[in-house]
Tab-separated table of C-alpha atoms in Angstrom:
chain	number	residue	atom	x	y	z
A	1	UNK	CA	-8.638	-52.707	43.057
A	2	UNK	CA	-5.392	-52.262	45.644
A	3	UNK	CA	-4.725	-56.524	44.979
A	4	UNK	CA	-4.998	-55.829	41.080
A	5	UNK	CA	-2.757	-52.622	41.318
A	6	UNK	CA	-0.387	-54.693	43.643
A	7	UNK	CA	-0.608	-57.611	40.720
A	8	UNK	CA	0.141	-55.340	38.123
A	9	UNK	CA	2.866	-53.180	39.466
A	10	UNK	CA	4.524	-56.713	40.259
A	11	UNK	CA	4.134	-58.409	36.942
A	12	UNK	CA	5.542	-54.852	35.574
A	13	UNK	CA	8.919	-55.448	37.967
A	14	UNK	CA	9.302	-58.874	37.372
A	15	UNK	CA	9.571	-57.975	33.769
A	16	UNK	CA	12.062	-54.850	34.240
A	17	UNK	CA	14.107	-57.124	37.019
A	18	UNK	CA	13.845	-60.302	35.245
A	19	UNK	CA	17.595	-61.040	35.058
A	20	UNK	CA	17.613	-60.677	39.359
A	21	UNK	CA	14.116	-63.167	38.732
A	22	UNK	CA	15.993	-65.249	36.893
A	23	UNK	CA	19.084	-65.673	39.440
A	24	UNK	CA	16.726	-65.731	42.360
A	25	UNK	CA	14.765	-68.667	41.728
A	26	UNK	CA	18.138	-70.433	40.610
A	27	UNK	CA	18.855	-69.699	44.223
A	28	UNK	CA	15.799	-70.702	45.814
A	29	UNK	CA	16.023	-74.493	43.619
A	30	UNK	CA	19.910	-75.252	45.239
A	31	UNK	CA	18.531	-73.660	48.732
A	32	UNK	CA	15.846	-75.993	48.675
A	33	UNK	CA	17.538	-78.855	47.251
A	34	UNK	CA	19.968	-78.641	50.365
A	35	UNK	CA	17.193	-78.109	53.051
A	36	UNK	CA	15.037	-81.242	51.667
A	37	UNK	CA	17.936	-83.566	51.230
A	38	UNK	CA	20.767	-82.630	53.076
A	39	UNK	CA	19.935	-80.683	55.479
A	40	UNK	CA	15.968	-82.445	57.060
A	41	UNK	CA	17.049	-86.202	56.857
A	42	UNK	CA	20.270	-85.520	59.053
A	43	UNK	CA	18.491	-83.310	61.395
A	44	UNK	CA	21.146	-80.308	60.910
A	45	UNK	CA	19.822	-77.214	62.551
A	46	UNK	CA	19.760	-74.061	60.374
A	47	UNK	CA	19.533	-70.215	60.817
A	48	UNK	CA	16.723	-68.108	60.184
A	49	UNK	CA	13.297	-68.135	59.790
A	50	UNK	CA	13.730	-71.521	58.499
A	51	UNK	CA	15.847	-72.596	61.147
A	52	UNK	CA	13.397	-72.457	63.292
A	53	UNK	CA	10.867	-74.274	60.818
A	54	UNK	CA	12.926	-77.002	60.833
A	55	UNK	CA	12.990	-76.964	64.434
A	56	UNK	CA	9.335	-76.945	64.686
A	57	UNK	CA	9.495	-80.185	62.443
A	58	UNK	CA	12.180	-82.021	64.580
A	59	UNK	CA	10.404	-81.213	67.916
A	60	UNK	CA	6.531	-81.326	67.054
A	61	UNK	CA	6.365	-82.819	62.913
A	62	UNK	CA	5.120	-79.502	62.085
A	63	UNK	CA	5.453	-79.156	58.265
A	64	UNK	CA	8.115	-76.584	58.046
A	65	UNK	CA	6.603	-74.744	55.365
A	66	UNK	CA	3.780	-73.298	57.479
A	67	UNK	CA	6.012	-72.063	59.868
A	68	UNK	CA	7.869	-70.019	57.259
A	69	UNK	CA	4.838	-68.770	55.837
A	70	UNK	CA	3.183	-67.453	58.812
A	71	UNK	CA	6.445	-66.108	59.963
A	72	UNK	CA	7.233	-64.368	57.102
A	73	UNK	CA	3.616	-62.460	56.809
A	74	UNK	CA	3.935	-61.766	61.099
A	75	UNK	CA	7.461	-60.132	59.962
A	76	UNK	CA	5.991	-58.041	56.571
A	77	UNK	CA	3.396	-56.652	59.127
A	78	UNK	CA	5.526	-55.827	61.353
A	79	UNK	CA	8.542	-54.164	59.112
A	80	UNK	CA	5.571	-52.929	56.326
A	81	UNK	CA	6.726	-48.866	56.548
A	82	UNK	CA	10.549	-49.493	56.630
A	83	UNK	CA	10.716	-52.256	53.302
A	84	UNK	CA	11.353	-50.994	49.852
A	85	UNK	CA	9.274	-52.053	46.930
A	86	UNK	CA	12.012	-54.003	45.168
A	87	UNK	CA	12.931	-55.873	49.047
A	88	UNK	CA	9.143	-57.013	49.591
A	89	UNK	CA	8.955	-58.096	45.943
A	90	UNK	CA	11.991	-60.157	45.828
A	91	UNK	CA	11.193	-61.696	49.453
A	92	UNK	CA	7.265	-62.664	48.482
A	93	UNK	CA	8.975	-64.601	45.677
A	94	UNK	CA	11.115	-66.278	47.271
A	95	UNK	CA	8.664	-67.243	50.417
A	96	UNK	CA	6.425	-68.195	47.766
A	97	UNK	CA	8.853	-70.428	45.335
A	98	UNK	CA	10.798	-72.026	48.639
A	99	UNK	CA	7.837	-72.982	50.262
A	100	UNK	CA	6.494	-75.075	46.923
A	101	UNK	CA	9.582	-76.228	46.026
A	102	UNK	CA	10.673	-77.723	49.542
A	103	UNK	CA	7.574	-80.462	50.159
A	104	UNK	CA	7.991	-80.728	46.436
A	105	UNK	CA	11.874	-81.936	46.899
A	106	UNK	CA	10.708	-83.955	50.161
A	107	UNK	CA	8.562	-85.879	48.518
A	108	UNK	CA	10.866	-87.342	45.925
A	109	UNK	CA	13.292	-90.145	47.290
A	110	UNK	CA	16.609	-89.743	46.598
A	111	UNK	CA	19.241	-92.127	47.722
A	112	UNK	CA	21.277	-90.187	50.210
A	113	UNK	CA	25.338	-90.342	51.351
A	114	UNK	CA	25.440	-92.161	54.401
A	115	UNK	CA	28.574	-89.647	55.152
A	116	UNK	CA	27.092	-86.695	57.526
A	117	UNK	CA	30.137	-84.862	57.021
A	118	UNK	CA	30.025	-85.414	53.345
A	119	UNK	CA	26.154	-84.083	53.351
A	120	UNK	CA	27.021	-81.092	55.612
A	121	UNK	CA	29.715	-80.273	53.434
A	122	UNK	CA	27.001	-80.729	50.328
A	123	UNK	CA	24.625	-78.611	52.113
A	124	UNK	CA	26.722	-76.059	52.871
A	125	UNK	CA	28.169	-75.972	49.355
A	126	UNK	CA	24.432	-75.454	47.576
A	127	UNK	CA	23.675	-72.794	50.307
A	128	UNK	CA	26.791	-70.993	50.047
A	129	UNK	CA	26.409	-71.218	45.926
A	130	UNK	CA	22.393	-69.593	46.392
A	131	UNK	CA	23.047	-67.369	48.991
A	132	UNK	CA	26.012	-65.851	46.576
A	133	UNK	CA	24.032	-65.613	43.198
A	134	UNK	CA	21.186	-63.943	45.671
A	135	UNK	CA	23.330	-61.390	47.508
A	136	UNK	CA	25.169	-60.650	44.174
A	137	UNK	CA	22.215	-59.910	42.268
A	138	UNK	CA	20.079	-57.768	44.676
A	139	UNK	CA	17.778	-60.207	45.811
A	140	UNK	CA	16.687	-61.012	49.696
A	141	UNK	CA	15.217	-64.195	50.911
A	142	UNK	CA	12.908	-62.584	53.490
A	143	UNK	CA	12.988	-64.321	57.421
A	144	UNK	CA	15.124	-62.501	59.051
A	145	UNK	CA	16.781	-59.993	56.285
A	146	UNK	CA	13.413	-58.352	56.975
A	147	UNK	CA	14.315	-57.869	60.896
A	148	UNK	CA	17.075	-56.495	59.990
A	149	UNK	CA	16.241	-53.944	57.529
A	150	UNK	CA	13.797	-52.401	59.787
A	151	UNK	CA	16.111	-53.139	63.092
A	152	UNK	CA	18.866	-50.922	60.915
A	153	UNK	CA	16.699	-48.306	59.469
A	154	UNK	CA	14.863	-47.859	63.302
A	155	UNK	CA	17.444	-48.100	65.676
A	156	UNK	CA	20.572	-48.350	63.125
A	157	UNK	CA	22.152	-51.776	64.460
A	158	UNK	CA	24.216	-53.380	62.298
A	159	UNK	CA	23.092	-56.316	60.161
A	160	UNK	CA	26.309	-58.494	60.718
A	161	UNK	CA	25.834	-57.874	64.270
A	162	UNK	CA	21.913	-58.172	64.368
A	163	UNK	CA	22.636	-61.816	62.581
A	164	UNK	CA	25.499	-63.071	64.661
A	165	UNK	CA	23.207	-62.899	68.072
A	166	UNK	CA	19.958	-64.441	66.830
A	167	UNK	CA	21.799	-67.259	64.823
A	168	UNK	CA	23.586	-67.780	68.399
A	169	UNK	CA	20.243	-67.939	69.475
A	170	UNK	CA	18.905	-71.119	67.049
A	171	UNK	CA	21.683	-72.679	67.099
A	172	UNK	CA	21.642	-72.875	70.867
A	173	UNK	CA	18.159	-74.062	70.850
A	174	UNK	CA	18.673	-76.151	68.388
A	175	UNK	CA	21.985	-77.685	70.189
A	176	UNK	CA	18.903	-79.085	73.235
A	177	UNK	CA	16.873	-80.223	70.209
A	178	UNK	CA	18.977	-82.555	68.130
A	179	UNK	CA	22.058	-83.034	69.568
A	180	UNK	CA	25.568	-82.377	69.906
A	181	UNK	CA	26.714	-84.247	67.051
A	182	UNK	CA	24.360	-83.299	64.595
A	183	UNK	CA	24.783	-79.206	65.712
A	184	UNK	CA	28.555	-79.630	65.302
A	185	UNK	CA	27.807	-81.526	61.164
A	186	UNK	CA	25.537	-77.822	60.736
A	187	UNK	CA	27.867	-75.951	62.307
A	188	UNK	CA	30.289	-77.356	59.655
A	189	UNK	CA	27.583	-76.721	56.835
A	190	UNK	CA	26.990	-73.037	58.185
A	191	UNK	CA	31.034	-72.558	57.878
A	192	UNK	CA	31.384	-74.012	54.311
A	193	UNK	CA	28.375	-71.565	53.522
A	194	UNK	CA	29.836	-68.812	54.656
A	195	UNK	CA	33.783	-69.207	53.290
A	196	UNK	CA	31.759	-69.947	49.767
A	197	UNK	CA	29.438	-67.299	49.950
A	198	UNK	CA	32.492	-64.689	50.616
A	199	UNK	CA	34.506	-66.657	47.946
A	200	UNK	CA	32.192	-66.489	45.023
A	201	UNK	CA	30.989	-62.645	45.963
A	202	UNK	CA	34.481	-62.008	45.674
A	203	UNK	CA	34.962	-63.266	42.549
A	204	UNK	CA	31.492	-62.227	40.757
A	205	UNK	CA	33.054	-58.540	41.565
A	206	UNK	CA	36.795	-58.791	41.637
A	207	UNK	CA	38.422	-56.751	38.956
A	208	UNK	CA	41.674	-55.190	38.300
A	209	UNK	CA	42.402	-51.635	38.542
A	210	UNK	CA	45.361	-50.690	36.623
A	211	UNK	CA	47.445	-47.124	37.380
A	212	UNK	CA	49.458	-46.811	34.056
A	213	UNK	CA	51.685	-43.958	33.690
A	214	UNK	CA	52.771	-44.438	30.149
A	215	UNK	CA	54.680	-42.259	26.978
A	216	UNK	CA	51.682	-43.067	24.565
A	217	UNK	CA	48.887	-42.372	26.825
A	218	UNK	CA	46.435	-41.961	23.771
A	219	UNK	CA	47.600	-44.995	22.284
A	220	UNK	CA	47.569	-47.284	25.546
A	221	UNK	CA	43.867	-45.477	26.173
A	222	UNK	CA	42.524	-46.584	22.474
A	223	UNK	CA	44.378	-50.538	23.000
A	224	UNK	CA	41.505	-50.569	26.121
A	225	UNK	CA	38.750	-49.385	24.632
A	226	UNK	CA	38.830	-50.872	20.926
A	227	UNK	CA	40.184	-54.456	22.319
A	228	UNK	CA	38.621	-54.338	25.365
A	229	UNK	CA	35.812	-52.424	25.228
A	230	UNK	CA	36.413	-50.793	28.452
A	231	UNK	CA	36.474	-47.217	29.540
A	232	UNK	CA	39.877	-45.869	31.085
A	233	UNK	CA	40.437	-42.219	33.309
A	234	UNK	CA	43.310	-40.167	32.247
A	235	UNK	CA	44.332	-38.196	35.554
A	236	UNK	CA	47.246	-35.216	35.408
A	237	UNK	CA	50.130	-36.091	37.520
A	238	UNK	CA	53.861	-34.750	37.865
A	239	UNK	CA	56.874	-36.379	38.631
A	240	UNK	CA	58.596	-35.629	42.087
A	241	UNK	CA	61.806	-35.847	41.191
A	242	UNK	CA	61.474	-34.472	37.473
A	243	UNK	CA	58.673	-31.953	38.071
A	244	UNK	CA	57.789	-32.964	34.747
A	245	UNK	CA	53.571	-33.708	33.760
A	246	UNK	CA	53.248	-37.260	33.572
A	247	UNK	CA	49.334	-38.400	32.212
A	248	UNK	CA	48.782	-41.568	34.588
A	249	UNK	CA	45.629	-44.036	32.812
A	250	UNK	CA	43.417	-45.731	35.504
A	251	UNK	CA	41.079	-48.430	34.313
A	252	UNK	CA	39.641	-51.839	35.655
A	253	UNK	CA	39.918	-54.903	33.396
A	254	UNK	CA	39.178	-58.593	34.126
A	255	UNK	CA	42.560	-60.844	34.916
A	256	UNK	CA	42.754	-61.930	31.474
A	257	UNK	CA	42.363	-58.805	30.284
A	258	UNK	CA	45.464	-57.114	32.589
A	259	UNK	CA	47.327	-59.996	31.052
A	260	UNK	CA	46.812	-58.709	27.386
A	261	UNK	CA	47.640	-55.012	28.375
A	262	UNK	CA	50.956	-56.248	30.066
A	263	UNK	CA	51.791	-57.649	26.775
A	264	UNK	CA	50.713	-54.716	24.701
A	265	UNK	CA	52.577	-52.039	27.001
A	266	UNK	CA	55.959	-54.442	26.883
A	267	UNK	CA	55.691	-54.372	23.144
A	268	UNK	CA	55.305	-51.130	22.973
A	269	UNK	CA	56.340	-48.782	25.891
A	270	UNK	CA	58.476	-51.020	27.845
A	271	UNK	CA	59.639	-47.910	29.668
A	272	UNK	CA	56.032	-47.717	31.203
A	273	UNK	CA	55.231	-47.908	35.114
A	274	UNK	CA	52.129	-50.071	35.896
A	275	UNK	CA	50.638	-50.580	39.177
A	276	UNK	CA	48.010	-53.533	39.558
A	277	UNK	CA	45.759	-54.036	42.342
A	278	UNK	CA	42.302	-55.611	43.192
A	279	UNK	CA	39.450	-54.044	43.138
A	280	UNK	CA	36.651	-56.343	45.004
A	281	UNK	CA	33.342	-54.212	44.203
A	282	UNK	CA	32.831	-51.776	41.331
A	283	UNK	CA	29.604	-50.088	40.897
A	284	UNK	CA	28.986	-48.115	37.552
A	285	UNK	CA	27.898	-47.959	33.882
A	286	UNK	CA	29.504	-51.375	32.623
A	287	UNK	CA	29.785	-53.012	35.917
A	288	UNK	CA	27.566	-53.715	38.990
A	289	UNK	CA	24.191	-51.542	38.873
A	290	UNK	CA	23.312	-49.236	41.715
A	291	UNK	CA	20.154	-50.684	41.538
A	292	UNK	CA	21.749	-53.913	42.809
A	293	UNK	CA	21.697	-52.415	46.300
């Protein structure tokens, strides 16, 4: 009865979360493409639980799947109490889909750049791209985002710091396993992963906020909302030199958008003062969820 509850209560948030499905197991395909063909035949270390797959399949031809599978259930019994519902959900799917889809991708040839640097930079490209669209929607990949969950909740260290010492850790290992050469090409992968995955979680979030201080407040507010379809906050402020009220709109618009209000306010309140800044995360009713967290 618990497995069929545990089935059903699954298939139910699968089909509330499907859009965060959806963009995981996009991410888990380009993850896996870039483990299976350019990260394996170059014998680049990687970072995680599946670093250290890999480096049970360079050292002893274990199948790296099994060691991500049994590392993956050691970790969910050990971090059980501290996971939430939506965090063990996402990471069983992704274990599950990764591990089919990686001896799947093995098994198909491929002709392959003789370039290492042109594969690292592939490989770090695909992982950078898949660990963005998974961070952005919510999702977790399990290995060692379980750690440090429970590490944080428990003791409260930091993730970023949690992540820097026991990647330090594989890569060092894996620096006695395959070489110089080839830890210096993953190295390079692990950098272009990381500039992209910044990058493109910049860029799902970026938006403008706009500080408008305009004659035609009610005007300027109904241009954003009928063209745009976007709220805007009318805040009370007062000149410093004039003492007089002066309504000031603040709303957050793509960059296209921003472009169109520039236009409308030069049209028609060219007397207006705009201030336009970036905004890199918004969370709220017609932006990113609070669920995403």
């Amino acid at each position: 009865m618990f497995i069929l509850r545990a089935l059903i209560s699954f298939f139910k948030f699968i089909r509330d979360e499907w859009k965060v499905f959806a963009a995981l197991t996009l991410g888990v395909i380009m993850n896996a493409i870039a483990v299976a063909y350019f990260t394996i035949p170059y014998k680049f270390p990687e970072l995680g639980v599946t670093g250290l797959a890999i480096l049970s399949n360079y050292t002893f031809g274990i199948s790296p799947v099994w060691v991500i599978l049994i590392g993956n259930i050691l970790l969910f019994i050990w971090a059980w109490k501290f996971l939430s519902p939506h965090i063990i959900y996402f990471s069983v799917y992704y274990i599950a889909l990764f591990s089919l889809l990686l001896p799947t991708f093995s098994a198909i040839r491929v002709d392959l750049p003789d370039d290492r640097f042109l594969a690292a930079v592939i490989s770090g490209v695909l992982k950078g791209i898949s660990g963005a669209v998974i961070l952005h929607t919510g999702g977790s990949g399990g290995g060692t985002d379980i750690i440090a969950i429970a590490l944080r909740k428990r003791y409260g260290i930091e993730i970023g710091s949690f992540s820097v010492a026991i990647n330090l850790v594989i890569l060092g290992a894996s620096l006695g396993v395959v070489g110089l050469h080839s830890t210096i090409y993953g190295i390079v992968a692990l950098y272009v992963y990381g500039v992209l995955v910044d990058n493109t979680m910049h860029s799902f979030d970026k938006r403008k906020q706009a500080f408008i201080i305009t004659n035609i407040p009610k005007e300027v507010s109904s241009y954003i909302i009928n063209t745009f379809g976007r709220g805007a906050t009318l805040l009370r402020g007062e000149g410093v030199f004039t003492g007089q009220e002066r309504p000031v709109l603040m709303t957050l618009l793509s960059s296209r958008q921003i472009a169109l209000l520039k236009d409308y306010l030069k049209r028609n309140d060219p007397n207006a003062f705009v201030s336009i800044c970036d905004a890199v995360e918004v969370f709220g009713k017609g932006f990113k969820s609070w669920k995403s967290l």
